[in-house]
Short mmCIF file of C-alpha atoms and ligand atoms in Angstrom, two decimals:
data_model
loop_
_atom_site.label_atom_id
_atom_site.label_comp_id
_atom_site.label_asym_id
_atom_site.label_seq_id
_atom_site.Cartn_x
_atom_site.Cartn_y
_atom_site.Cartn_z
CA MET A 996 112.90 158.88 151.13
CA ASN A 997 116.46 160.11 150.86
CA ILE A 998 119.91 158.59 151.11
CA ASN A 999 122.60 161.27 151.00
CA GLY A 1000 120.05 163.75 149.68
CA LYS A 1001 118.96 161.51 146.79
CA HIS A 1002 115.48 160.01 146.66
CA HIS A 1003 115.37 156.20 146.83
CA HIS A 1004 112.88 153.39 146.91
CA ALA A 1005 113.65 150.13 148.72
CA ILE A 1006 112.99 148.11 145.51
CA TRP A 1007 112.87 148.94 141.79
CA LEU A 1008 113.06 147.37 138.35
CA ASN A 1009 116.60 147.58 136.97
CA ILE A 1010 116.80 150.48 134.50
CA GLN A 1011 118.97 148.62 131.98
CA ASN A 1012 117.41 145.18 132.24
CA PRO A 1013 113.66 144.77 132.89
CA PHE A 1014 114.21 141.13 133.88
CA VAL A 1015 116.22 142.17 136.93
CA VAL A 1016 114.91 143.57 140.23
CA ASP A 1017 117.19 145.74 142.36
CA VAL A 1018 116.99 146.11 146.13
CA ILE A 1019 119.03 147.81 148.83
CA ASP A 1020 120.92 145.19 150.84
CA GLN A 1021 119.57 145.76 154.36
CA ARG A 1022 122.04 143.34 155.93
CA VAL A 1023 124.90 145.81 155.64
CA LEU A 1024 123.17 149.09 156.46
CA PRO A 1025 124.03 151.57 157.91
CA HIS A 1026 127.70 150.85 157.27
CA LYS A 1027 127.50 150.15 153.55
CA ILE A 1028 125.02 151.09 150.87
CA GLU A 1029 124.97 148.17 148.46
CA ILE A 1030 122.50 147.19 145.78
CA VAL A 1031 121.64 143.54 145.14
CA SER A 1032 120.38 142.66 141.65
CA ILE A 1033 117.89 139.79 141.73
CA LYS A 1034 117.50 137.73 138.56
CA THR A 1035 115.78 134.47 139.53
CA THR A 1036 113.02 133.24 141.81
CA ASP A 1037 115.61 131.33 143.86
CA GLU A 1038 117.37 134.63 144.45
CA VAL A 1039 114.07 136.20 145.56
CA VAL A 1040 113.61 133.34 148.04
CA TYR A 1041 117.14 133.90 149.35
CA ALA A 1042 116.65 137.69 149.62
CA ILE A 1043 113.50 137.33 151.72
CA LYS A 1044 114.73 134.44 153.88
CA GLU A 1045 118.12 135.94 154.63
CA MET A 1046 116.62 139.40 155.17
CA VAL A 1047 118.39 141.21 152.34
CA VAL A 1048 114.91 142.73 152.27
CA ARG A 1049 112.60 142.61 155.27
CA GLY A 1050 109.59 144.36 156.78
CA ALA A 1051 106.12 143.04 156.02
CA PRO A 1052 105.08 145.41 153.18
CA LEU A 1053 108.45 145.16 151.41
CA ILE A 1054 108.41 141.36 151.70
CA GLY A 1055 105.03 141.47 149.93
CA VAL A 1056 106.24 143.76 147.14
CA THR A 1057 109.38 141.65 146.67
CA ALA A 1058 107.27 138.49 146.41
CA ALA A 1059 105.12 140.22 143.77
CA TYR A 1060 108.24 140.86 141.67
CA GLY A 1061 109.24 137.27 142.46
CA MET A 1062 106.04 136.04 140.82
CA TYR A 1063 106.87 138.23 137.80
CA LEU A 1064 110.32 136.61 137.55
CA GLY A 1065 108.50 133.28 137.93
CA CYS A 1066 106.49 134.08 134.79
CA VAL A 1067 109.72 134.82 132.93
CA GLU A 1068 111.12 131.44 134.04
CA ALA A 1069 107.82 129.66 133.27
CA LYS A 1070 108.16 130.56 129.59
CA ASP A 1071 110.58 127.65 129.10
CA LYS A 1072 108.59 125.14 131.17
CA LEU A 1073 106.29 122.47 129.78
CA ASP A 1074 103.69 123.02 132.48
CA ALA A 1075 103.75 126.73 133.32
CA LYS A 1076 100.81 126.57 135.71
CA THR A 1077 102.39 123.88 137.92
CA TYR A 1078 105.71 125.72 137.80
CA LEU A 1079 104.12 128.99 138.94
CA ASN A 1080 102.26 127.26 141.74
CA GLU A 1081 105.59 125.83 142.90
CA VAL A 1082 107.15 129.31 142.78
CA ALA A 1083 104.22 130.65 144.81
CA GLN A 1084 104.69 127.90 147.38
CA LYS A 1085 108.42 128.41 147.78
CA LEU A 1086 107.95 132.18 148.14
CA ASN A 1087 105.16 131.67 150.64
CA ALA A 1088 107.38 129.44 152.77
CA THR A 1089 110.16 132.03 153.16
CA ARG A 1090 108.80 133.84 156.25
CA PRO A 1091 105.68 132.75 158.12
CA THR A 1092 104.52 135.75 160.15
CA ALA A 1093 104.13 138.63 157.68
CA VAL A 1094 100.77 138.08 155.98
CA ASN A 1095 101.59 140.60 153.22
CA LEU A 1096 103.58 137.80 151.61
CA ALA A 1097 100.58 135.52 151.06
CA TRP A 1098 98.45 138.54 150.14
CA ALA A 1099 100.82 139.70 147.38
CA ILE A 1100 101.30 136.19 146.00
CA SER A 1101 97.56 135.61 145.77
CA GLU A 1102 97.08 139.03 144.09
CA MET A 1103 99.70 138.02 141.52
CA LEU A 1104 98.24 134.53 140.91
CA MET A 1105 94.83 136.05 140.35
CA VAL A 1106 96.04 138.10 137.36
CA ILE A 1107 98.60 135.60 136.09
CA ASN A 1108 95.98 132.86 135.88
CA LYS A 1109 93.83 134.99 133.57
CA THR A 1110 95.77 133.90 130.50
CA ASP A 1111 97.63 130.84 129.20
CA ASP A 1112 99.83 132.87 126.90
CA ALA A 1113 103.38 132.95 128.32
CA GLU A 1114 104.29 136.41 126.98
CA GLU A 1115 100.98 137.83 128.14
CA LYS A 1116 101.55 136.38 131.65
CA ILE A 1117 104.91 138.17 131.85
CA LYS A 1118 103.35 141.47 130.78
CA ILE A 1119 100.41 141.21 133.17
CA ALA A 1120 102.63 140.11 136.07
CA LEU A 1121 105.01 143.02 135.63
CA LYS A 1122 102.12 145.47 135.45
CA ARG A 1123 100.54 144.10 138.66
CA ALA A 1124 103.88 144.00 140.54
CA GLU A 1125 104.52 147.65 139.60
CA GLU A 1126 100.97 148.52 140.71
CA ILE A 1127 101.44 146.75 144.06
CA LYS A 1128 104.63 148.74 144.54
CA GLN A 1129 102.92 152.05 143.71
CA GLU A 1130 99.91 151.17 145.88
CA ASP A 1131 102.27 150.56 148.79
CA ILE A 1132 103.78 154.03 148.35
CA ASP A 1133 100.34 155.68 148.24
CA ILE A 1134 99.04 153.67 151.19
CA CYS A 1135 102.04 154.53 153.34
CA TYR A 1136 101.62 158.21 152.45
CA HIS A 1137 97.99 158.10 153.59
CA ILE A 1138 98.87 156.20 156.79
CA GLY A 1139 101.22 159.11 157.47
CA GLN A 1140 98.49 161.67 156.83
CA HIS A 1141 96.23 160.03 159.43
CA GLY A 1142 99.06 159.56 161.92
CA LEU A 1143 100.08 163.18 161.43
CA LYS A 1144 96.76 164.32 162.90
CA LEU A 1145 97.53 162.38 166.11
CA ILE A 1146 100.93 164.01 166.39
CA GLN A 1147 99.46 167.46 165.64
CA GLU A 1148 96.97 166.97 168.45
CA ILE A 1149 99.68 166.03 170.94
CA ALA A 1150 101.86 168.96 169.80
CA LYS A 1151 98.89 171.28 170.35
CA ASN A 1152 98.32 169.93 173.86
CA LYS A 1153 102.02 170.33 174.61
CA LYS A 1154 101.84 173.92 173.34
CA GLY A 1155 104.42 173.33 170.64
CA LYS A 1156 106.95 171.53 172.87
CA THR A 1157 108.74 168.54 171.32
CA VAL A 1158 106.61 165.42 170.83
CA ASN A 1159 108.55 162.34 171.94
CA ILE A 1160 107.68 159.21 169.99
CA LEU A 1161 108.99 155.74 170.73
CA THR A 1162 109.24 153.14 167.98
CA HIS A 1163 110.38 149.53 167.89
CA CYS A 1164 112.15 147.68 165.07
CA ASN A 1165 112.08 149.30 161.64
CA ALA A 1166 108.66 150.17 160.31
CA GLY A 1167 110.28 152.79 158.11
CA TRP A 1168 110.64 153.32 154.38
CA LEU A 1169 113.15 150.48 154.22
CA ALA A 1170 110.42 148.11 155.45
CA THR A 1171 108.04 149.32 152.74
CA VAL A 1172 108.89 151.03 149.45
CA ASP A 1173 108.77 154.64 150.60
CA TRP A 1174 107.58 156.62 153.67
CA GLY A 1175 107.22 153.56 155.95
CA THR A 1176 104.21 152.87 158.15
CA ALA A 1177 105.13 153.97 161.70
CA THR A 1178 107.65 156.49 160.39
CA SER A 1179 105.41 158.03 157.72
CA ALA A 1180 103.58 160.23 160.26
CA ILE A 1181 106.91 161.14 161.86
CA TYR A 1182 108.40 162.24 158.51
CA GLN A 1183 105.27 164.19 157.64
CA ALA A 1184 105.19 165.86 161.07
CA ASN A 1185 108.85 166.78 160.72
CA GLN A 1186 108.20 168.20 157.24
CA ALA A 1187 105.25 170.18 158.62
CA GLY A 1188 107.56 171.85 161.11
CA ILE A 1189 106.26 170.05 164.21
CA LYS A 1190 109.01 169.41 166.74
CA VAL A 1191 109.39 165.65 167.03
CA HIS A 1192 112.02 163.46 168.65
CA VAL A 1193 112.13 159.68 168.25
CA TRP A 1194 113.30 157.13 170.81
CA VAL A 1195 114.68 154.30 168.67
CA ASP A 1196 114.67 150.83 170.28
CA GLU A 1197 117.80 149.01 169.15
CA THR A 1198 115.66 145.88 168.54
CA ARG A 1199 117.81 142.90 169.32
CA PRO A 1200 118.72 140.45 167.99
CA ARG A 1201 119.14 141.86 164.48
CA ASN A 1202 119.13 145.50 165.56
CA GLN A 1203 116.73 146.82 162.92
CA GLY A 1204 116.21 149.90 165.11
CA ALA A 1205 119.91 150.71 165.49
CA ASN A 1206 120.85 149.76 161.94
CA LEU A 1207 117.86 150.85 159.89
CA THR A 1208 115.52 153.22 161.78
CA ALA A 1209 118.42 155.29 163.11
CA PHE A 1210 119.90 155.35 159.59
CA GLU A 1211 116.62 156.54 158.07
CA LEU A 1212 115.95 159.23 160.66
CA ASN A 1213 119.52 160.43 160.41
CA GLN A 1214 119.26 160.68 156.62
CA GLN A 1215 115.96 162.58 156.90
CA GLY A 1216 117.27 164.92 159.62
CA VAL A 1217 114.71 163.83 162.23
CA PRO A 1218 115.99 164.25 165.81
CA HIS A 1219 116.30 160.84 167.44
CA THR A 1220 118.09 158.92 170.20
CA LEU A 1221 119.01 155.25 170.18
CA ILE A 1222 118.06 153.34 173.33
CA ASN A 1223 118.61 149.75 174.34
CA ASP A 1224 115.57 147.54 174.29
CA ASN A 1225 114.98 147.73 178.02
CA THR A 1226 114.82 151.51 178.36
CA GLY A 1227 111.30 152.30 177.10
CA GLY A 1228 109.49 151.48 180.36
CA HIS A 1229 111.75 153.78 182.36
CA LEU A 1230 111.22 156.63 179.88
CA MET A 1231 107.46 156.17 180.05
CA GLN A 1232 107.46 156.25 183.87
CA HIS A 1233 109.23 159.60 183.69
CA GLY A 1234 106.89 161.23 181.17
CA MET A 1235 109.48 161.12 178.41
CA VAL A 1236 107.30 159.35 175.84
CA ASP A 1237 104.15 161.01 174.45
CA LEU A 1238 103.27 158.34 171.96
CA VAL A 1239 104.37 154.91 170.78
CA ILE A 1240 103.96 154.02 167.09
CA VAL A 1241 105.00 150.60 165.79
CA GLY A 1242 104.34 148.60 162.64
CA SER A 1243 102.81 145.16 162.25
CA ASP A 1244 103.48 141.93 160.39
CA ARG A 1245 99.98 140.59 160.81
CA THR A 1246 96.95 142.00 162.60
CA THR A 1247 93.95 139.74 163.12
CA ARG A 1248 90.36 140.82 162.42
CA ASN A 1249 89.85 141.40 166.16
CA GLY A 1250 92.90 143.68 166.35
CA ASP A 1251 95.65 141.48 167.84
CA VAL A 1252 98.99 142.69 166.52
CA ALA A 1253 102.02 140.57 165.63
CA ASN A 1254 105.15 142.66 165.36
CA LYS A 1255 108.86 142.34 166.07
CA ILE A 1256 109.70 140.53 169.30
CA GLY A 1257 109.60 142.96 172.23
CA THR A 1258 106.64 144.98 170.96
CA TYR A 1259 104.35 143.35 173.54
CA LEU A 1260 106.56 144.50 176.42
CA LYS A 1261 106.44 148.08 175.09
CA ALA A 1262 102.66 147.87 174.88
CA LEU A 1263 102.46 146.66 178.50
CA ALA A 1264 104.66 149.51 179.68
CA ALA A 1265 102.64 152.01 177.62
CA TYR A 1266 99.37 150.69 179.09
CA ASP A 1267 100.69 150.93 182.64
CA ASN A 1268 101.78 154.53 182.06
CA ASN A 1269 98.80 155.80 180.04
CA VAL A 1270 100.95 156.37 176.98
CA PRO A 1271 98.98 155.99 173.71
CA PHE A 1272 100.16 152.92 171.80
CA TYR A 1273 99.35 153.03 168.08
CA VAL A 1274 100.00 150.48 165.35
CA ALA A 1275 100.46 151.79 161.78
CA LEU A 1276 99.68 149.28 159.06
CA PRO A 1277 98.45 148.91 155.49
CA SER A 1278 95.32 146.83 154.90
CA SER A 1279 97.52 144.15 153.30
CA THR A 1280 98.77 143.44 156.85
CA LEU A 1281 95.24 142.78 158.13
CA ASP A 1282 94.40 139.09 158.23
CA PHE A 1283 90.63 139.20 157.91
CA THR A 1284 90.41 135.41 158.16
CA MET A 1285 92.01 135.13 161.59
CA VAL A 1286 90.99 135.87 165.18
CA ASP A 1287 92.96 135.36 168.41
CA GLY A 1288 96.47 136.30 167.35
CA ILE A 1289 98.18 134.75 170.38
CA LYS A 1290 96.78 131.35 169.54
CA ASN A 1291 96.81 131.51 165.76
CA ILE A 1292 99.50 133.79 164.29
CA PRO A 1293 102.48 131.69 163.23
CA ILE A 1294 105.59 133.04 164.94
CA GLU A 1295 108.83 132.75 163.04
CA THR A 1296 111.75 131.14 164.87
CA ARG A 1297 115.13 132.06 163.43
CA ASP A 1298 118.69 130.77 163.80
CA GLU A 1299 120.07 130.91 167.36
CA ASN A 1300 123.26 132.52 166.05
CA GLU A 1301 121.35 135.78 165.50
CA VAL A 1302 121.11 135.96 169.33
CA LYS A 1303 124.57 134.61 170.11
CA TYR A 1304 126.44 136.90 167.73
CA ILE A 1305 126.24 140.63 167.15
CA GLN A 1306 127.25 142.44 163.98
CA GLY A 1307 129.05 145.77 163.85
CA LEU A 1308 131.74 147.83 162.20
CA GLU A 1309 135.41 147.58 163.11
CA ASN A 1310 138.14 149.40 161.21
CA GLY A 1311 135.81 149.88 158.26
CA GLU A 1312 134.86 146.20 158.11
CA ILE A 1313 131.56 144.60 159.09
CA LYS A 1314 132.25 141.91 161.67
CA SER A 1315 130.23 139.49 163.72
CA VAL A 1316 131.27 138.70 167.31
CA LEU A 1317 130.17 136.06 169.81
CA ILE A 1318 128.57 137.54 172.95
CA CYS A 1319 128.03 134.42 175.10
CA PRO A 1320 129.75 131.07 175.77
CA GLU A 1321 129.91 129.24 172.46
CA THR A 1322 127.96 126.24 173.79
CA THR A 1323 125.13 128.25 175.39
CA PRO A 1324 121.90 127.48 173.55
CA ALA A 1325 119.76 130.45 172.46
CA MET A 1326 116.14 130.86 171.43
CA ASN A 1327 115.21 133.30 168.70
CA TYR A 1328 111.50 134.08 168.31
CA GLY A 1329 111.17 136.77 165.65
CA PHE A 1330 107.81 138.20 166.70
CA ASP A 1331 105.31 138.46 169.52
CA VAL A 1332 101.63 139.27 169.67
CA THR A 1333 100.22 142.34 171.42
CA PRO A 1334 96.60 141.70 172.37
CA ALA A 1335 94.10 144.22 171.00
CA ARG A 1336 93.21 145.44 174.51
CA LEU A 1337 96.67 147.05 174.81
CA VAL A 1338 96.42 148.88 171.47
CA THR A 1339 95.03 152.43 171.52
CA GLY A 1340 94.31 152.43 167.81
CA LEU A 1341 95.25 151.19 164.35
CA ILE A 1342 96.46 153.78 161.83
CA THR A 1343 95.42 152.49 158.41
CA GLU A 1344 95.39 154.08 154.96
CA ARG A 1345 91.66 154.80 155.37
CA GLY A 1346 91.83 156.27 158.87
CA VAL A 1347 92.45 155.51 162.53
CA CYS A 1348 90.26 152.92 164.19
CA ASP A 1349 89.91 150.91 167.38
CA ALA A 1350 91.82 147.65 167.49
CA SER A 1351 88.65 145.58 167.42
CA GLU A 1352 86.43 143.84 164.90
CA GLU A 1353 83.93 146.77 165.00
CA GLY A 1354 86.74 149.28 164.60
CA ILE A 1355 88.31 147.51 161.63
CA ARG A 1356 84.89 146.93 160.05
CA LYS A 1357 84.31 150.69 160.08
CA TRP A 1358 87.05 151.28 157.46
CA PHE A 1359 86.99 147.90 155.71
CA PRO A 1360 83.32 146.82 155.64
CA GLU A 1361 83.81 144.97 152.33
CA LYS A 1362 86.16 142.48 154.02
CA PHE A 1363 83.60 141.24 156.55
O1 LIG B 1663 112.03 140.66 160.89
P1 LIG B 1663 111.67 141.94 160.18
O2 LIG B 1663 112.78 142.95 160.16
O3 LIG B 1663 111.10 141.68 158.80
O4 LIG B 1663 110.51 142.54 161.07
C1 LIG B 1663 109.92 143.75 160.70
C2 LIG B 1663 108.92 144.25 161.65
O5 LIG B 1663 108.60 143.63 162.64
C3 LIG B 1663 108.22 145.52 161.27
O6 LIG B 1663 107.88 146.26 162.41
C4 LIG B 1663 106.93 145.18 160.50
O7 LIG B 1663 107.23 144.36 159.43
C5 LIG B 1663 106.23 146.38 160.03
S1 LIG B 1663 107.09 147.13 158.72
C6 LIG B 1663 106.25 148.44 158.11
#
């Protein structure tokens, strides 16, 4: 999608140096547009952990490039196989909830392990990382096509009046490579001339909604309004939300959805107010090995300072300020799990399905 009218991806191979991977630094958006050039696997680990890049699909694509850089580093190692397994492990340990990470690493290991030749490994790894990136773009486009039909239907029922969509966190193009998951249908509806308006949850503590989703929608010219995290229920009670679309970091084979903390509360409010609650996700976010998300999905706990401090712009400078007594302890769960029963449907690249084992099986029979 566009930044200042110019098309961008969230990650790309450096044009001058094919051993360098460039990403947009998401820690400083929307105030600054800065590119970080990643040269080593340690830098990939840092970028994912510290959320220079974030969002489940983009974490996966970044890890795929990380494995490619691992192959470059492995060239000088005595035992390349052990080295690459160590790289895989350290990448895998960066963030626990988004299953796309493990998926991308295992895709990369599968091709890398096909040869013992160091140069060949590098070539194969780069090819697969570029493919995973392109697949992500195509998948997100198709998720948008399927989601578009839902928005078209609502627009038809509303006789062309504005469709109000609420989203949480950033499941936009910055969380993928292009298009986004939850936002893809919104962008495509907007491009098709359907009147849409997006309620953007700020998404404390890191404010991915305020910083990233609002930035994206603004850049794409999609009408939107920022709301604090507690507003959604009130809007739903007053008929001001037609549809909720969120992303996911991991969805179990029975349809339980892990997504950014606070998603569950939006799903409860949507359920109580008969507002359709959809989850847009690529199949790389489906964990076909897991059931019962509440019990089994590992939930990331992050530094308490993300809750105690808030980042913003003052006199052109990005600053962080304390918002509670310094000694007050804080708890920072990154994600929660919305049980399948609260989810109206899953919007995947193959089509929309029920959030249930039967529903998911319909589009992905080969995984069962
Ligand atoms: O902690 P983050 O910013 O990586 O969390 C991101 C989310 O929760 C997104 O909604 C999810 O990854 C889906 S992105 C298409």
